[in-house]
Short mmCIF file of C-alpha atoms in Angstrom, two decimals:
data_model
loop_
_atom_site.label_atom_id
_atom_site.label_comp_id
_atom_site.label_asym_id
_atom_site.label_seq_id
_atom_site.Cartn_x
_atom_site.Cartn_y
_atom_site.Cartn_z
CA MET A 1 120.67 90.70 111.50
CA THR A 2 123.15 92.72 113.56
CA ALA A 3 124.73 90.70 116.38
CA LEU A 4 124.29 91.86 119.99
CA THR A 5 126.54 91.37 123.01
CA LEU A 6 126.79 92.75 126.55
CA SER A 7 130.18 93.76 127.94
CA THR A 8 131.63 94.92 131.24
CA ALA A 9 134.84 96.10 129.54
CA ALA A 10 135.97 99.71 129.72
CA ALA A 11 135.06 101.68 126.62
CA THR A 12 138.72 102.49 125.92
CA GLY A 13 139.83 98.87 126.21
CA LEU A 14 137.42 97.16 123.83
CA ARG A 15 138.54 96.47 120.29
CA ALA A 16 135.96 97.93 117.91
CA ASP A 17 135.66 100.17 114.88
CA ALA A 18 134.07 102.93 116.94
CA ILE A 19 133.02 103.91 120.45
CA VAL A 20 129.58 105.51 120.72
CA VAL A 21 129.14 108.06 123.50
CA GLY A 22 126.19 110.23 124.40
CA VAL A 23 126.19 114.00 124.75
CA ALA A 24 123.38 116.31 125.80
CA LYS A 25 122.38 119.92 126.02
CA GLY A 26 123.27 120.95 129.54
CA SER A 27 120.44 121.92 131.87
CA ALA A 28 120.13 125.66 132.56
CA THR A 29 119.95 124.89 136.28
CA LYS A 30 123.15 122.86 136.17
CA THR A 31 126.22 123.33 134.00
CA GLY A 32 124.79 124.67 130.76
CA GLY A 33 126.63 124.00 127.50
CA LEU A 34 127.46 120.50 126.25
CA VAL A 35 127.41 117.62 128.72
CA VAL A 36 129.01 114.21 128.28
CA ALA A 37 126.46 111.58 129.33
CA PRO A 38 127.21 108.83 131.87
CA GLY A 39 128.88 105.77 130.40
CA ALA A 40 131.56 107.76 128.60
CA GLU A 41 133.76 108.54 131.62
CA ALA A 42 136.71 106.47 130.39
CA VAL A 43 136.57 108.09 126.97
CA ASP A 44 136.37 111.56 128.51
CA LYS A 45 139.39 110.72 130.65
CA ALA A 46 141.31 109.70 127.52
CA PHE A 47 140.59 113.22 126.23
CA ASP A 48 142.02 114.61 129.50
CA GLY A 49 138.51 115.58 130.56
CA LYS A 50 138.10 117.84 127.54
CA LEU A 51 135.75 115.73 125.36
CA ALA A 52 132.88 118.20 125.75
CA SER A 53 134.99 121.20 124.79
CA VAL A 54 136.48 119.36 121.79
CA LEU A 55 133.01 118.46 120.58
CA GLU A 56 131.76 122.03 121.07
CA THR A 57 134.70 123.24 118.99
CA LEU A 58 133.52 120.88 116.25
CA GLY A 59 130.04 122.40 116.43
CA ALA A 60 128.26 119.74 118.49
CA SER A 61 125.31 120.94 120.56
CA GLY A 62 123.93 117.71 122.01
CA GLY A 63 120.69 118.05 120.06
CA GLU A 64 118.66 114.89 119.54
CA GLY A 65 119.95 112.85 116.60
CA GLU A 66 123.07 114.94 116.06
CA VAL A 67 126.18 112.91 115.16
CA THR A 68 129.80 114.02 115.48
CA LYS A 69 132.75 111.78 114.59
CA LEU A 70 136.29 112.43 115.75
CA PRO A 71 139.55 110.47 115.97
CA ALA A 72 139.99 108.60 119.22
CA PRO A 73 142.95 109.64 121.39
CA SER A 74 145.80 107.34 122.38
CA GLY A 75 144.65 104.92 125.00
CA CYS A 76 141.55 103.90 123.05
CA LYS A 77 141.64 100.64 121.11
CA ALA A 78 138.94 101.91 118.76
CA PRO A 79 140.09 104.44 116.14
CA VAL A 80 136.91 106.54 116.13
CA VAL A 81 134.65 108.14 118.72
CA LEU A 82 131.10 108.85 117.60
CA ALA A 83 129.19 111.29 119.78
CA VAL A 84 125.41 111.16 119.42
CA GLY A 85 123.01 113.77 120.76
CA LEU A 86 120.54 112.75 123.46
CA GLY A 87 118.70 116.05 123.56
CA ALA A 88 118.18 118.01 126.75
CA GLU A 89 119.79 116.77 129.95
CA PRO A 90 117.17 115.81 132.56
CA GLU A 91 116.48 118.64 135.02
CA LYS A 92 115.88 116.50 138.10
CA ALA A 93 118.98 114.41 138.49
CA ASP A 94 120.49 114.15 141.97
CA ASP A 95 122.39 111.05 140.88
CA GLY A 96 123.82 112.54 137.72
CA GLY A 97 120.88 112.21 135.41
CA VAL A 98 118.70 109.49 133.96
CA PHE A 99 117.84 109.62 130.28
CA GLY A 100 114.52 108.11 129.26
CA ALA A 101 114.26 104.86 127.33
CA GLU A 102 113.06 106.57 124.16
CA ALA A 103 115.99 109.02 124.17
CA LEU A 104 118.36 106.06 124.45
CA ARG A 105 116.56 104.13 121.70
CA ARG A 106 116.68 107.06 119.30
CA ALA A 107 120.32 107.90 119.99
CA ALA A 108 121.40 104.27 119.56
CA GLY A 109 119.43 104.04 116.32
CA VAL A 110 121.06 107.14 114.87
CA ALA A 111 124.51 105.87 115.83
CA ALA A 112 123.97 102.40 114.38
CA ARG A 113 122.82 103.85 111.07
CA ALA A 114 125.79 106.25 110.97
CA LEU A 115 128.15 103.30 111.44
CA ALA A 116 126.89 101.27 108.46
CA GLY A 117 129.83 99.41 106.95
CA SER A 118 131.50 98.88 110.34
CA LYS A 119 132.10 95.46 111.82
CA LYS A 120 131.73 96.33 115.50
CA ALA A 121 130.76 99.31 117.64
CA ALA A 122 130.97 99.70 121.41
CA PHE A 123 127.98 101.63 122.78
CA ALA A 124 129.04 103.56 125.90
CA LEU A 125 125.66 105.18 126.52
CA PRO A 126 124.04 105.60 129.97
CA VAL A 127 123.14 102.23 131.52
CA GLU A 128 121.73 102.07 135.03
CA ASP A 129 119.69 98.88 134.73
CA ALA A 130 118.63 96.12 132.37
CA GLU A 131 115.88 98.30 130.89
CA ASP A 132 118.43 100.92 129.81
CA ALA A 133 120.58 98.23 128.18
CA GLY A 134 117.48 96.89 126.45
CA ALA A 135 116.51 100.32 125.15
CA ILE A 136 119.97 100.87 123.69
CA ALA A 137 119.99 97.40 122.15
CA GLU A 138 116.52 97.88 120.69
CA GLY A 139 117.39 101.24 119.16
CA ALA A 140 120.66 99.97 117.73
CA LEU A 141 119.17 96.82 116.17
CA LEU A 142 116.26 98.75 114.66
CA GLY A 143 118.51 101.60 113.53
CA ALA A 144 120.94 99.24 111.81
CA TYR A 145 118.12 97.87 109.62
CA SER A 146 118.54 98.12 105.87
CA PHE A 147 116.41 96.68 103.06
CA ASP A 148 118.80 95.84 100.23
CA ALA A 149 117.35 92.62 98.82
CA TYR A 150 116.74 94.15 95.40
CA LYS A 151 120.06 96.00 95.09
CA GLU A 152 123.30 94.86 93.54
CA SER A 153 124.97 95.38 96.91
CA ALA A 154 122.98 92.43 98.26
CA GLN A 155 124.95 90.16 95.94
CA ASP A 156 128.17 92.17 96.00
CA PRO A 157 128.99 93.88 99.35
CA LYS A 158 131.68 95.94 97.62
CA LYS A 159 128.93 97.93 95.89
CA GLY A 160 127.33 99.16 99.11
CA LYS A 161 127.71 99.48 102.87
CA ALA A 162 126.45 96.53 104.88
CA PRO A 163 124.60 97.24 108.13
CA LEU A 164 126.65 97.49 111.33
CA ALA A 165 127.60 93.88 112.03
CA GLU A 166 127.89 93.84 115.83
CA VAL A 167 126.70 96.00 118.72
CA ALA A 168 128.42 95.69 122.10
CA ILE A 169 126.46 97.31 124.96
CA LEU A 170 128.92 98.51 127.57
CA GLY A 171 127.74 98.61 131.15
CA GLY A 172 125.66 95.51 130.49
CA LYS A 173 126.05 92.47 132.70
CA PRO A 174 126.23 89.36 130.51
CA ARG A 175 125.78 86.95 133.45
CA ASP A 176 122.97 88.84 135.17
CA LYS A 177 119.56 87.15 134.73
CA ALA A 178 117.69 90.43 134.23
CA TYR A 179 120.13 91.63 131.58
CA LYS A 180 120.14 88.28 129.80
CA ALA A 181 116.33 88.16 129.77
CA GLU A 182 116.12 91.69 128.40
CA VAL A 183 118.60 90.90 125.61
CA GLU A 184 116.62 87.79 124.63
CA ARG A 185 113.42 89.83 124.59
CA VAL A 186 114.95 92.57 122.46
CA LEU A 187 116.45 90.11 119.99
CA ALA A 188 113.12 88.38 119.43
CA LEU A 189 111.21 91.66 119.17
CA THR A 190 113.61 93.40 116.79
CA GLU A 191 114.07 90.37 114.54
CA GLU A 192 110.31 90.06 114.05
CA LEU A 193 109.77 93.81 113.74
CA ASN A 194 112.46 93.97 111.08
CA ARG A 195 110.80 91.02 109.32
CA ALA A 196 107.58 93.07 109.30
CA ARG A 197 109.55 95.93 107.72
CA ASP A 198 110.86 93.52 105.08
CA LEU A 199 107.32 92.45 104.24
CA VAL A 200 106.13 96.04 103.91
CA ASN A 201 109.10 96.90 101.70
CA THR A 202 108.77 93.85 99.43
CA PRO A 203 107.38 94.80 96.00
CA PRO A 204 103.82 93.61 95.32
CA ASN A 205 104.90 91.50 92.36
CA ASP A 206 106.72 89.29 94.89
CA LEU A 207 104.30 89.60 97.82
CA ASN A 208 100.75 88.73 96.84
CA PRO A 209 98.25 87.22 99.33
CA GLU A 210 99.38 83.66 98.63
CA ALA A 211 103.06 84.55 99.11
CA PHE A 212 102.30 86.36 102.39
CA ALA A 213 100.36 83.33 103.61
CA THR A 214 103.34 81.09 102.79
CA VAL A 215 105.67 83.32 104.84
CA ALA A 216 103.25 83.02 107.76
CA GLN A 217 103.06 79.23 107.40
CA VAL A 218 106.86 78.84 107.45
CA ALA A 219 107.25 81.06 110.52
CA ALA A 220 104.39 79.33 112.33
CA LYS A 221 105.97 75.93 111.82
CA GLU A 222 109.31 77.22 113.11
CA HIS A 223 107.86 78.67 116.31
CA GLY A 224 105.17 76.18 117.23
CA ILE A 225 102.22 78.32 116.15
CA LYS A 226 99.11 76.67 114.75
CA VAL A 227 98.22 78.08 111.34
CA GLN A 228 95.16 77.86 109.11
CA VAL A 229 94.93 79.38 105.63
CA LEU A 230 91.58 79.87 103.88
CA ASP A 231 91.93 80.14 100.09
CA GLU A 232 89.30 81.36 97.61
CA LYS A 233 87.27 78.16 97.76
CA ALA A 234 87.23 78.09 101.55
CA LEU A 235 86.39 81.79 101.71
CA GLU A 236 83.50 81.31 99.31
CA LYS A 237 82.23 78.30 101.22
CA GLY A 238 82.47 80.25 104.48
CA GLY A 239 80.66 83.31 103.15
CA TYR A 240 83.47 85.85 103.49
CA GLY A 241 81.91 88.38 101.13
CA GLY A 242 84.09 91.29 102.20
CA ILE A 243 87.45 89.62 101.57
CA LEU A 244 86.23 88.00 98.35
CA GLY A 245 84.71 91.25 97.12
CA VAL A 246 87.95 93.18 97.56
CA GLY A 247 90.04 90.46 95.91
CA ALA A 248 87.62 89.84 93.03
CA GLY A 249 89.46 92.02 90.53
CA SER A 250 92.91 90.48 91.02
CA ALA A 251 94.56 87.51 89.36
CA SER A 252 96.01 86.77 92.81
CA GLY A 253 93.31 85.27 95.02
CA PRO A 254 92.66 86.50 98.58
CA ARG A 255 93.51 84.63 101.77
CA LEU A 256 92.49 84.66 105.42
CA VAL A 257 95.30 83.43 107.66
CA LYS A 258 94.73 82.43 111.28
CA LEU A 259 97.77 82.18 113.57
CA SER A 260 97.13 80.67 117.00
CA TYR A 261 99.67 80.87 119.81
CA LYS A 262 98.52 79.15 122.99
CA ASN A 263 100.19 78.97 126.39
CA SER A 264 99.05 76.36 128.91
CA LYS A 265 99.28 78.90 131.75
CA ALA A 266 97.32 81.62 129.96
CA LYS A 267 94.29 83.16 131.62
CA LYS A 268 93.51 85.69 128.87
CA HIS A 269 93.02 85.57 125.11
CA LEU A 270 93.84 88.44 122.76
CA ALA A 271 92.86 88.56 119.09
CA PHE A 272 94.84 90.77 116.71
CA VAL A 273 93.39 91.48 113.26
CA GLY A 274 95.51 92.99 110.48
CA LYS A 275 94.58 94.62 107.19
CA GLY A 276 96.65 92.91 104.50
CA ILE A 277 96.03 94.60 101.15
CA THR A 278 99.23 93.56 99.40
CA TYR A 279 98.63 96.23 96.77
CA ASP A 280 95.89 98.83 96.67
CA SER A 281 95.14 100.41 93.30
CA GLY A 282 91.79 101.63 94.62
CA GLY A 283 89.98 99.12 92.41
CA ILE A 284 87.36 100.59 90.06
CA SER A 285 87.53 103.76 92.20
CA LEU A 286 91.09 104.07 90.93
CA LYS A 287 93.56 106.15 92.92
CA PRO A 288 94.87 109.26 91.10
CA ALA A 289 98.45 109.51 89.88
CA GLY A 290 100.83 110.15 92.75
CA HIS A 291 98.86 108.02 95.21
CA ASN A 292 99.70 104.54 93.90
CA GLU A 293 103.47 104.39 94.24
CA THR A 294 103.68 103.34 97.89
CA MET A 295 100.58 101.19 98.06
CA LYS A 296 102.65 98.06 98.63
CA CYS A 297 102.54 99.26 102.26
CA ASP A 298 98.79 98.68 102.58
CA MET A 299 99.45 95.33 104.25
CA ALA A 300 101.42 96.90 107.12
CA GLY A 301 98.66 96.10 109.61
CA ALA A 302 98.81 92.39 108.77
CA ALA A 303 102.62 92.51 108.95
CA ALA A 304 102.39 94.03 112.43
CA VAL A 305 99.94 91.38 113.62
CA PHE A 306 102.07 88.59 112.15
CA ALA A 307 105.20 89.94 113.86
CA ALA A 308 103.42 90.38 117.19
CA VAL A 309 102.07 86.81 117.29
CA VAL A 310 105.46 85.33 116.42
CA THR A 311 107.17 87.50 119.03
CA ALA A 312 104.67 86.41 121.69
CA ALA A 313 105.43 82.79 120.82
CA ARG A 314 109.19 83.32 120.88
CA LEU A 315 108.95 84.98 124.30
CA GLY A 316 106.64 82.29 125.66
CA LEU A 317 104.18 84.87 127.01
CA GLU A 318 101.50 83.49 129.33
CA VAL A 319 98.63 84.74 127.20
CA ASN A 320 96.84 83.20 124.23
CA VAL A 321 97.21 85.30 121.10
CA THR A 322 95.36 84.74 117.84
CA GLY A 323 96.36 86.67 114.76
CA TRP A 324 94.07 87.13 111.77
CA LEU A 325 95.65 88.29 108.51
CA ALA A 326 93.00 89.50 106.05
CA LEU A 327 94.90 89.35 102.74
CA ALA A 328 93.76 90.57 99.33
CA GLU A 329 94.97 92.57 96.34
CA ASN A 330 92.65 95.42 95.29
CA MET A 331 92.77 95.69 91.50
CA PRO A 332 90.50 96.97 88.69
CA SER A 333 89.35 94.45 86.09
CA GLY A 334 86.24 93.06 84.46
CA SER A 335 85.63 90.90 87.53
CA ALA A 336 86.25 93.63 90.11
CA THR A 337 83.63 94.80 92.59
CA ARG A 338 81.90 97.95 91.30
CA PRO A 339 80.64 101.02 93.14
CA GLY A 340 77.00 100.22 93.83
CA ASP A 341 77.55 96.48 94.32
CA VAL A 342 76.25 94.92 97.53
CA LEU A 343 78.37 92.38 99.43
CA ARG A 344 77.05 89.91 101.99
CA MET A 345 79.64 89.83 104.75
CA TYR A 346 80.69 86.90 106.93
CA SER A 347 78.55 88.29 109.77
CA GLY A 348 75.45 88.21 107.56
CA LYS A 349 75.23 91.99 107.21
CA THR A 350 75.02 93.43 103.72
CA VAL A 351 77.26 96.32 102.65
CA GLU A 352 76.68 98.68 99.75
CA VAL A 353 80.07 99.49 98.25
CA LEU A 354 80.03 103.17 97.36
CA ASN A 355 83.80 103.40 96.92
CA THR A 356 86.03 100.43 96.13
CA ASP A 357 89.00 102.33 97.56
CA ALA A 358 87.41 101.98 101.01
CA GLU A 359 88.37 98.32 100.87
CA GLY A 360 90.37 97.82 104.04
CA ARG A 361 87.31 98.07 106.24
CA LEU A 362 85.65 95.33 104.16
CA VAL A 363 88.37 92.72 104.71
CA LEU A 364 88.74 93.71 108.34
CA ALA A 365 85.00 93.43 108.95
CA ASP A 366 85.00 89.79 107.89
CA ALA A 367 88.07 88.99 110.00
CA ILE A 368 86.74 90.85 113.06
CA ALA A 369 83.42 89.00 112.84
CA LYS A 370 85.24 85.68 112.59
CA ALA A 371 87.58 86.56 115.48
CA SER A 372 84.54 87.47 117.60
CA GLU A 373 83.24 83.90 117.40
CA GLU A 374 86.04 82.81 119.74
CA THR A 375 84.95 85.44 122.31
CA PRO A 376 88.46 86.68 123.11
CA ASP A 377 88.96 89.04 126.04
CA ALA A 378 89.80 91.78 123.54
CA ILE A 379 90.17 92.34 119.80
CA VAL A 380 92.64 94.87 118.40
CA ASP A 381 92.69 95.56 114.69
CA VAL A 382 95.58 97.33 112.98
CA ALA A 383 95.30 98.96 109.58
CA THR A 384 96.65 101.58 107.22
CA LEU A 385 93.04 102.54 106.89
CA THR A 386 92.41 106.21 106.05
CA GLY A 387 94.12 109.25 104.61
CA ALA A 388 91.84 111.21 106.93
CA MET A 389 93.81 109.96 109.94
CA MET A 390 97.01 111.25 108.36
CA LEU A 391 95.38 114.65 107.88
CA ALA A 392 94.36 114.63 111.53
CA LEU A 393 97.53 113.30 113.17
CA GLY A 394 100.34 113.61 110.62
CA ASN A 395 102.85 111.03 109.48
CA ARG A 396 104.24 109.81 112.79
CA THR A 397 101.21 109.30 115.04
CA PHE A 398 98.53 106.63 114.84
CA GLY A 399 94.96 107.00 116.02
CA ILE A 400 93.27 104.77 118.59
CA MET A 401 89.52 104.16 118.62
CA ALA A 402 87.67 101.73 120.88
CA ASN A 403 84.29 100.69 122.21
CA ASP A 404 85.68 100.93 125.75
CA ASP A 405 87.28 104.15 127.02
CA ALA A 406 89.44 102.40 129.63
CA PHE A 407 90.84 99.98 127.04
CA ARG A 408 91.57 102.84 124.64
CA THR A 409 93.45 104.63 127.44
CA SER A 410 95.43 101.48 128.24
CA ILE A 411 96.53 101.05 124.64
CA HIS A 412 97.54 104.70 124.47
CA GLU A 413 99.64 104.26 127.61
CA VAL A 414 101.24 101.10 126.23
CA ALA A 415 102.06 102.77 122.91
CA GLU A 416 103.64 105.77 124.60
CA GLU A 417 105.61 103.46 126.90
CA VAL A 418 107.28 101.69 123.99
CA GLY A 419 107.92 104.90 122.05
CA GLU A 420 105.14 104.74 119.44
CA PRO A 421 103.34 108.10 119.19
CA SER A 422 99.57 107.66 119.26
CA TRP A 423 96.43 109.56 120.16
CA PRO A 424 92.99 108.53 121.46
CA MET A 425 90.20 109.35 118.99
CA PRO A 426 86.42 109.35 119.52
CA LEU A 427 83.67 107.42 117.77
CA PRO A 428 80.91 110.06 117.52
CA ALA A 429 77.53 108.38 117.25
CA ASP A 430 76.18 111.12 114.97
CA LEU A 431 78.58 110.07 112.18
CA ARG A 432 76.96 106.63 111.95
CA LYS A 433 73.90 107.99 110.12
CA GLY A 434 76.03 108.94 107.12
CA MET A 435 76.56 105.25 106.38
CA ASP A 436 72.84 104.48 106.15
CA SER A 437 71.99 102.77 102.85
CA SER A 438 68.61 102.47 101.16
CA THR A 439 69.79 99.23 99.55
CA ALA A 440 71.83 97.39 102.20
CA ASP A 441 72.30 97.24 105.96
CA ILE A 442 75.18 99.72 105.79
CA ALA A 443 77.34 101.52 103.22
CA ASN A 444 81.12 101.44 103.26
CA MET A 445 81.31 105.24 103.08
CA GLY A 446 79.83 108.03 105.18
CA GLU A 447 80.52 111.68 105.76
CA ARG A 448 83.76 113.00 104.28
CA MET A 449 84.61 115.07 107.34
CA GLY A 450 85.84 112.80 110.10
CA GLY A 451 86.49 110.02 107.61
CA GLY A 452 88.90 108.19 109.91
CA LEU A 453 86.26 108.10 112.64
CA VAL A 454 83.62 106.95 110.15
CA ALA A 455 85.84 103.99 109.26
CA GLY A 456 86.14 103.13 112.94
CA LEU A 457 82.36 103.26 113.34
CA PHE A 458 81.99 100.92 110.36
CA LEU A 459 84.33 98.35 111.95
CA LYS A 460 82.55 98.63 115.29
CA GLU A 461 79.40 97.25 113.58
CA PHE A 462 81.14 93.89 113.11
CA VAL A 463 82.51 93.39 116.63
CA GLY A 464 80.76 90.64 118.56
CA GLU A 465 78.40 91.71 121.32
CA GLY A 466 80.11 92.29 124.65
CA ILE A 467 83.65 92.04 123.27
CA THR A 468 86.17 94.77 124.07
CA TRP A 469 87.66 96.14 120.85
CA ALA A 470 90.14 98.74 119.68
CA HIS A 471 91.15 99.98 116.24
CA LEU A 472 94.62 101.34 115.43
CA ASP A 473 94.77 103.43 112.25
CA ILE A 474 98.48 103.42 111.38
CA ALA A 475 98.13 105.06 107.95
CA GLY A 476 100.63 107.78 108.84
CA PRO A 477 103.53 106.04 110.61
CA ALA A 478 103.44 102.68 108.78
CA PHE A 479 105.53 103.90 105.84
CA ASN A 480 108.14 106.65 106.08
CA GLU A 481 108.55 108.46 102.77
CA ALA A 482 110.89 111.07 104.25
CA GLY A 483 114.44 110.57 105.48
CA PRO A 484 115.30 108.20 108.34
CA PHE A 485 115.18 109.50 111.92
CA GLY A 486 116.07 107.97 115.26
CA TYR A 487 115.75 104.21 114.81
CA THR A 488 113.13 104.61 112.07
CA PRO A 489 114.28 103.89 108.50
CA LYS A 490 112.92 105.16 105.25
CA GLY A 491 110.17 102.83 103.97
CA GLY A 492 108.41 100.26 106.13
CA THR A 493 108.65 101.06 109.83
CA GLY A 494 107.01 98.14 111.65
CA SER A 495 104.51 100.50 113.27
CA ALA A 496 102.33 99.00 116.04
CA VAL A 497 104.40 95.82 116.48
CA ARG A 498 105.87 97.03 119.77
CA THR A 499 102.49 98.25 121.00
CA LEU A 500 100.86 94.88 120.34
CA VAL A 501 103.72 92.97 121.97
CA ARG A 502 103.70 95.16 125.08
CA LEU A 503 99.92 94.83 125.25
CA ALA A 504 100.35 91.05 125.23
CA GLU A 505 103.09 91.26 127.87
CA ARG A 506 100.97 93.40 130.18
CA THR A 507 97.97 91.15 129.67
CA ALA A 508 100.10 88.11 130.53
CA ALA A 509 101.25 89.88 133.69
CA GLY A 510 97.65 90.65 134.67
CA ASP A 511 98.12 94.40 134.33
CA LEU A 512 95.15 94.95 132.02
CA GLY A 513 92.42 93.28 134.08
#
């Protein structure tokens, strides 16, 4: 993990491999052209006030994510200046301009990734308060992430570039309580989010349900979280037909993991439920060629829930948080569930399985029903659930469904606040009829059009009466198959972790009723 420090030193006087400065596209109502962002004044002075013109000569425009490296002038102890684009300069800026937290996160992430192989970088980006310092730290620590466990470079650093080793946030106040608290928060959050990324990126031959459960047990012990793991025998005894049905075809048995973080001052209880299909072949309804290769990511919802519970514990949030990890491997075999089979779920409902590749909703249904027994103030499930949601919202935005409009709006606001693109989605009652079954209480498939909403309606059937519930379909943003951008790497992204953590923080503060 990249180290993090705060520093009041001048950017030109700190020994480092590089100084990171921000540049922006000048506002049409102000200067126009390239603008050097606040925080880089000392560096600009070292360039005799000509840093912007030098960068423009090199082709820099200030566009978001743009990186320009140039030799540092005399007077700087670092040999390199790295200018990173912040995008458009804010229009309304009587005090010189305030860049939003997400712009700072993304710029810091780009810079940290560009400086892989460096030992230390000084980030001279705009800092007006502890939140700005936290945004820069968060972006840098997430942007520096690299998953190299299965590469030769992991054993021999000479064969690859190691992540940036240390980030120094200039303008931070290391002795200020607000700054110190923000740094501690960011360190806990990013360490656990990056652990979630590691889990998503781990190949399925090394991360089956039992292995995932072991990871959760070790972390729970370390952070004072109570943990309970139900294996095949316990699941069978308890009547968890959905989880058992999905895992029936695999040599690796399913698990249901309960993580309980309790705070003596808590007044609210949140339950997070995560889909944890450690590999999804589609089962008997086998996925076609080209759709199997990234299915190790089908446990990203459970990884997000795991990371959120551990983060809440590390931060000591005054809210009780229970995490439910519904873990199974969906494989075809002679013992696998078949299309046409009927499963009796934990809730007592029966489900006709029309498609074994609609398996995530089956494991979630059992976990949601179990979570409902504790009557939490709210349940939020997180899942890479449907390709239909990707068709609707693309690869970077997750959908939010809920049985309470106000709660859905709150989650949307929280997600946008932390920089996770999301969009509220409806649960049209007319789509429920498509899941009617002549054999069972409900089928696991309905109308093809609106498939993501149909899945949400299915899950809603298993939520306890009177309990507020929301469903996050993170199928698009959970795994990035394209190139890295901002602080988001290729591969596992840790989608929804920050949303869940901020939801817990706001609940602890009494901001969500």
